[in-house]
mmCIF file of N, CA and C in Angstrom:
data_model
loop_
_atom_site.group_PDB
_atom_site.id
_atom_site.type_symbol
_atom_site.label_atom_id
_atom_site.label_comp_id
_atom_site.label_asym_id
_atom_site.label_seq_id
_atom_site.Cartn_x
_atom_site.Cartn_y
_atom_site.Cartn_z
ATOM 1 N N MET E 18 -25.652 13.359 4.143
ATOM 2 C CA MET E 18 -24.820 13.124 5.160
ATOM 3 C C MET E 18 -24.579 14.426 5.753
ATOM 4 N N THR E 19 -24.687 14.590 7.008
ATOM 5 C CA THR E 19 -24.375 15.737 7.888
ATOM 6 C C THR E 19 -22.949 15.755 8.136
ATOM 7 N N THR E 20 -22.375 16.955 8.567
ATOM 8 C CA THR E 20 -21.028 16.998 9.217
ATOM 9 C C THR E 20 -20.842 16.215 10.503
ATOM 10 N N CYS E 21 -21.839 15.903 11.079
ATOM 11 C CA CYS E 21 -21.983 15.244 12.396
ATOM 12 C C CYS E 21 -21.617 13.871 12.062
ATOM 13 N N ASP E 22 -22.327 13.334 10.812
ATOM 14 C CA ASP E 22 -22.021 11.925 10.617
ATOM 15 C C ASP E 22 -20.693 11.556 10.172
ATOM 16 N N CYS E 23 -20.020 12.512 9.669
ATOM 17 C CA CYS E 23 -18.670 12.574 8.744
ATOM 18 C C CYS E 23 -17.845 12.538 9.905
ATOM 19 N N GLU E 24 -17.907 13.292 10.861
ATOM 20 C CA GLU E 24 -17.065 13.230 12.134
ATOM 21 C C GLU E 24 -17.089 12.097 12.858
ATOM 22 N N LEU E 25 -18.165 11.468 12.972
ATOM 23 C CA LEU E 25 -18.390 10.421 13.712
ATOM 24 C C LEU E 25 -17.746 9.189 13.051
ATOM 25 N N SER E 26 -17.932 9.226 11.710
ATOM 26 C CA SER E 26 -17.423 8.089 10.802
ATOM 27 C C SER E 26 -15.548 8.127 10.791
ATOM 28 N N VAL E 27 -15.155 9.374 10.809
ATOM 29 C CA VAL E 27 -13.834 9.400 10.996
ATOM 30 C C VAL E 27 -13.214 9.054 12.078
ATOM 31 N N LEU E 28 -14.031 9.464 13.337
ATOM 32 C CA LEU E 28 -13.400 9.091 14.918
ATOM 33 C C LEU E 28 -13.680 7.411 14.575
ATOM 34 N N LEU E 29 -14.493 6.953 14.325
ATOM 35 C CA LEU E 29 -14.840 5.493 14.213
ATOM 36 C C LEU E 29 -13.601 4.898 13.472
ATOM 37 N N LEU E 30 -13.029 5.439 12.491
ATOM 38 C CA LEU E 30 -11.986 4.797 11.734
ATOM 39 C C LEU E 30 -10.489 5.137 12.656
ATOM 40 N N VAL E 31 -10.146 6.286 13.034
ATOM 41 C CA VAL E 31 -9.159 6.885 13.766
ATOM 42 C C VAL E 31 -8.975 6.100 15.088
ATOM 43 N N LEU E 32 -9.869 5.913 15.914
ATOM 44 C CA LEU E 32 -9.487 5.458 17.181
ATOM 45 C C LEU E 32 -9.014 4.117 17.136
ATOM 46 N N PRO E 33 -9.642 3.098 16.324
ATOM 47 C CA PRO E 33 -9.041 1.772 16.603
ATOM 48 C C PRO E 33 -7.579 1.843 16.114
ATOM 49 N N VAL E 34 -7.248 2.752 15.069
ATOM 50 C CA VAL E 34 -5.930 2.814 14.505
ATOM 51 C C VAL E 34 -4.901 3.303 15.676
ATOM 52 N N MET E 35 -5.320 4.291 16.452
ATOM 53 C CA MET E 35 -4.392 4.775 17.181
ATOM 54 C C MET E 35 -4.325 3.874 18.594
ATOM 55 N N LEU E 36 -5.321 3.189 18.698
ATOM 56 C CA LEU E 36 -5.264 2.390 20.009
ATOM 57 C C LEU E 36 -4.191 1.098 19.596
ATOM 58 N N ILE E 37 -4.456 0.538 18.450
ATOM 59 C CA ILE E 37 -3.646 -0.592 17.984
ATOM 60 C C ILE E 37 -2.053 -0.042 17.961
ATOM 61 N N GLN E 38 -1.877 1.193 17.376
ATOM 62 C CA GLN E 38 -0.550 1.687 17.408
ATOM 63 C C GLN E 38 -0.146 1.901 18.832
ATOM 64 N N SER E 39 -0.817 2.253 19.723
ATOM 65 C CA SER E 39 -0.275 2.524 21.304
ATOM 66 C C SER E 39 0.090 1.272 21.745
ATOM 67 N N ILE E 40 -0.806 0.082 21.625
ATOM 68 C CA ILE E 40 -0.548 -1.210 21.884
ATOM 69 C C ILE E 40 0.674 -1.744 21.736
ATOM 70 N N LEU E 41 0.882 -1.739 20.169
ATOM 71 C CA LEU E 41 1.917 -2.244 19.748
ATOM 72 C C LEU E 41 3.483 -1.629 20.026
ATOM 73 N N LEU E 42 3.409 -0.042 20.313
ATOM 74 C CA LEU E 42 4.634 0.750 20.775
ATOM 75 C C LEU E 42 4.806 0.226 22.280
ATOM 76 N N PHE E 43 3.633 0.238 23.035
ATOM 77 C CA PHE E 43 3.865 -0.231 24.216
ATOM 78 C C PHE E 43 4.692 -1.479 24.648
ATOM 79 N N ILE E 44 4.074 -2.599 23.841
ATOM 80 C CA ILE E 44 4.500 -3.900 23.966
ATOM 81 C C ILE E 44 6.013 -3.948 23.558
ATOM 82 N N ASP E 45 6.149 -3.270 22.345
ATOM 83 C CA ASP E 45 7.690 -3.439 22.055
ATOM 84 C C ASP E 45 8.685 -2.567 22.941
ATOM 85 N N ALA E 46 8.254 -1.418 23.094
ATOM 86 C CA ALA E 46 9.256 -0.590 24.114
ATOM 87 C C ALA E 46 9.320 -1.406 25.401
ATOM 88 N N LYS E 47 8.281 -2.022 25.958
ATOM 89 C CA LYS E 47 8.572 -2.896 27.151
ATOM 90 C C LYS E 47 9.455 -4.020 26.945
ATOM 91 N N LYS E 48 9.762 -4.520 25.697
ATOM 92 C CA LYS E 48 10.595 -5.502 25.446
ATOM 93 C C LYS E 48 11.990 -5.036 25.365
ATOM 94 N N LYS E 49 12.022 -3.590 24.696
ATOM 95 C CA LYS E 49 13.356 -3.102 24.581
ATOM 96 C C LYS E 49 13.826 -2.360 25.883
ATOM 97 N N SER E 50 12.895 -2.244 27.037
ATOM 98 C CA SER E 50 13.085 -1.434 28.089
ATOM 99 C C SER E 50 13.321 -0.041 27.782
ATOM 100 N N ARG E 51 12.563 0.725 27.041
ATOM 101 C CA ARG E 51 12.631 1.857 26.350
ATOM 102 C C ARG E 51 11.371 2.754 26.928
ATOM 103 N N PHE E 52 11.154 3.216 27.940
ATOM 104 C CA PHE E 52 10.048 4.078 28.466
ATOM 105 C C PHE E 52 8.703 3.693 27.650
ATOM 106 N N PRO E 53 8.218 2.455 28.060
ATOM 107 C CA PRO E 53 7.095 2.010 27.351
ATOM 108 C C PRO E 53 5.609 2.970 27.695
ATOM 109 N N TRP E 54 5.513 3.367 28.751
ATOM 110 C CA TRP E 54 4.333 4.066 28.952
ATOM 111 C C TRP E 54 4.526 5.291 28.332
ATOM 112 N N PHE E 55 5.566 6.036 28.080
ATOM 113 C CA PHE E 55 5.601 7.151 27.314
ATOM 114 C C PHE E 55 5.199 6.880 25.922
ATOM 115 N N TRP E 56 5.713 5.875 25.464
ATOM 116 C CA TRP E 56 5.435 5.479 23.884
ATOM 117 C C TRP E 56 3.895 5.158 23.770
ATOM 118 N N GLY E 57 3.297 4.237 24.607
ATOM 119 C CA GLY E 57 2.073 3.958 24.699
ATOM 120 C C GLY E 57 1.171 5.107 24.641
ATOM 121 N N LEU E 58 1.330 6.174 25.412
ATOM 122 C CA LEU E 58 0.475 7.214 25.941
ATOM 123 C C LEU E 58 0.618 8.007 24.614
ATOM 124 N N TRP E 59 1.957 8.231 24.085
ATOM 125 C CA TRP E 59 2.070 9.147 22.955
ATOM 126 C C TRP E 59 1.266 8.567 21.772
ATOM 127 N N GLY E 60 1.252 7.394 21.527
ATOM 128 C CA GLY E 60 0.576 6.641 20.395
ATOM 129 C C GLY E 60 -0.961 6.695 20.494
ATOM 130 N N LEU E 61 -1.534 6.999 21.758
ATOM 131 C CA LEU E 61 -2.816 7.341 21.732
ATOM 132 C C LEU E 61 -3.318 8.671 21.365
ATOM 133 N N ILE E 62 -2.215 9.737 21.256
ATOM 134 C CA ILE E 62 -2.751 10.834 21.193
ATOM 135 C C ILE E 62 -2.428 11.259 19.408
ATOM 136 N N GLN E 63 -1.528 10.788 18.938
ATOM 137 C CA GLN E 63 -1.255 11.186 17.653
ATOM 138 C C GLN E 63 -1.120 9.890 16.709
ATOM 139 N N PHE E 64 -0.904 10.372 15.251
ATOM 140 C CA PHE E 64 -0.780 9.053 14.424
ATOM 141 C C PHE E 64 -0.119 9.634 13.126
ATOM 142 N N PRO E 65 0.799 9.401 12.614
ATOM 143 C CA PRO E 65 1.933 8.310 12.602
ATOM 144 C C PRO E 65 3.231 8.518 13.272
ATOM 145 N N LEU E 66 3.270 10.119 13.803
ATOM 146 C CA LEU E 66 4.660 10.524 14.278
ATOM 147 C C LEU E 66 5.029 9.600 15.419
ATOM 148 N N PRO E 67 4.288 9.154 16.322
ATOM 149 C CA PRO E 67 4.819 8.295 17.445
ATOM 150 C C PRO E 67 5.700 7.087 16.918
ATOM 151 N N THR E 68 4.926 6.416 15.809
ATOM 152 C CA THR E 68 5.580 5.288 15.166
ATOM 153 C C THR E 68 6.801 5.612 14.536
ATOM 154 N N LEU E 69 6.851 6.613 13.795
ATOM 155 C CA LEU E 69 8.120 7.078 12.901
ATOM 156 C C LEU E 69 9.316 7.218 13.958
ATOM 157 N N PHE E 70 8.957 8.123 15.089
ATOM 158 C CA PHE E 70 10.116 8.516 15.961
ATOM 159 C C PHE E 70 10.465 7.384 16.738
ATOM 160 N N TYR E 71 9.589 6.355 17.027
ATOM 161 C CA TYR E 71 10.087 5.092 17.603
ATOM 162 C C TYR E 71 10.824 4.308 16.755
ATOM 163 N N LEU E 72 10.606 4.377 15.507
ATOM 164 C CA LEU E 72 11.642 3.727 14.785
ATOM 165 C C LEU E 72 12.864 4.530 14.585
ATOM 166 N N LEU E 73 13.022 5.673 14.533
ATOM 167 C CA LEU E 73 14.223 6.172 14.549
ATOM 168 C C LEU E 73 14.960 6.355 15.622
ATOM 169 N N LEU E 74 14.298 6.486 16.811
ATOM 170 C CA LEU E 74 14.911 6.732 18.309
ATOM 171 C C LEU E 74 15.108 5.503 18.931
ATOM 172 N N VAL E 75 14.410 4.233 18.935
ATOM 173 C CA VAL E 75 14.562 3.054 19.440
ATOM 174 C C VAL E 75 15.008 2.068 18.640
ATOM 175 N N VAL E 76 14.113 1.602 17.669
ATOM 176 C CA VAL E 76 14.321 0.350 16.972
ATOM 177 C C VAL E 76 15.812 0.392 16.148
ATOM 178 N N ARG E 77 16.013 1.665 15.617
ATOM 179 C CA ARG E 77 17.357 1.672 14.954
ATOM 180 C C ARG E 77 18.533 1.585 15.527
ATOM 181 N N PRO E 78 18.715 2.341 16.755
ATOM 182 C CA PRO E 78 19.800 2.110 17.770
ATOM 183 C C PRO E 78 19.888 0.692 18.340
ATOM 184 N N TYR E 79 18.622 0.207 18.571
ATOM 185 C CA TYR E 79 18.615 -1.315 18.928
ATOM 186 C C TYR E 79 19.128 -2.160 18.101
ATOM 187 N N LYS E 80 18.875 -2.187 17.018
ATOM 188 C CA LYS E 80 19.450 -2.944 16.098
ATOM 189 C C LYS E 80 20.893 -2.833 15.941
ATOM 190 N N LYS E 81 21.326 -1.501 15.817
ATOM 191 C CA LYS E 81 22.898 -1.347 15.832
ATOM 192 C C LYS E 81 23.660 -1.854 16.777
ATOM 193 N N ARG E 82 23.090 -1.807 17.998
ATOM 194 C CA ARG E 82 23.783 -2.257 19.278
ATOM 195 C C ARG E 82 23.746 -3.761 19.221
ATOM 196 N N LEU E 83 22.688 -4.528 18.858
ATOM 197 C CA LEU E 83 22.872 -6.064 18.452
ATOM 198 C C LEU E 83 23.611 -6.385 17.535
ATOM 199 N N LYS E 84 23.709 -5.734 16.344
ATOM 200 C CA LYS E 84 24.681 -5.961 15.486
ATOM 201 C C LYS E 84 26.406 -5.821 15.824
ATOM 202 N N GLN E 85 26.394 -4.801 16.718
ATOM 203 C CA GLN E 85 27.804 -4.682 17.231
ATOM 204 C C GLN E 85 28.329 -5.713 18.295
ATOM 205 N N MET E 86 27.280 -6.230 19.018
ATOM 206 C CA MET E 86 27.514 -7.157 20.147
ATOM 207 C C MET E 86 27.631 -8.575 19.352
ATOM 208 N N GLU E 87 27.148 -8.671 18.346
ATOM 209 C CA GLU E 87 27.554 -9.995 17.357
ATOM 210 C C GLU E 87 28.717 -10.009 16.972
ATOM 211 N N GLU E 88 29.138 -8.846 16.457
ATOM 212 C CA GLU E 88 30.567 -8.887 15.879
ATOM 213 C C GLU E 88 31.650 -9.154 16.846
ATOM 214 N N LYS E 89 31.578 -8.698 18.051
ATOM 215 C CA LYS E 89 32.367 -8.934 19.380
ATOM 216 C C LYS E 89 32.594 -10.406 19.483
#
């Protein structure tokens, strides 16, 4: 197996993962009205940092806000 074959096989594994991550981040950010294009594009560029930052910066505060609204 040559280095070219290894690079191609890694690329074929990484591309679908990043595409799925990007789509899921975009859809969820759109539901929460939190810059969906930013999260979708960032999800295409890297893995897994966009998902981790999304959980910390969007999902966690969103859940806290919903919890506070339920208590009122």
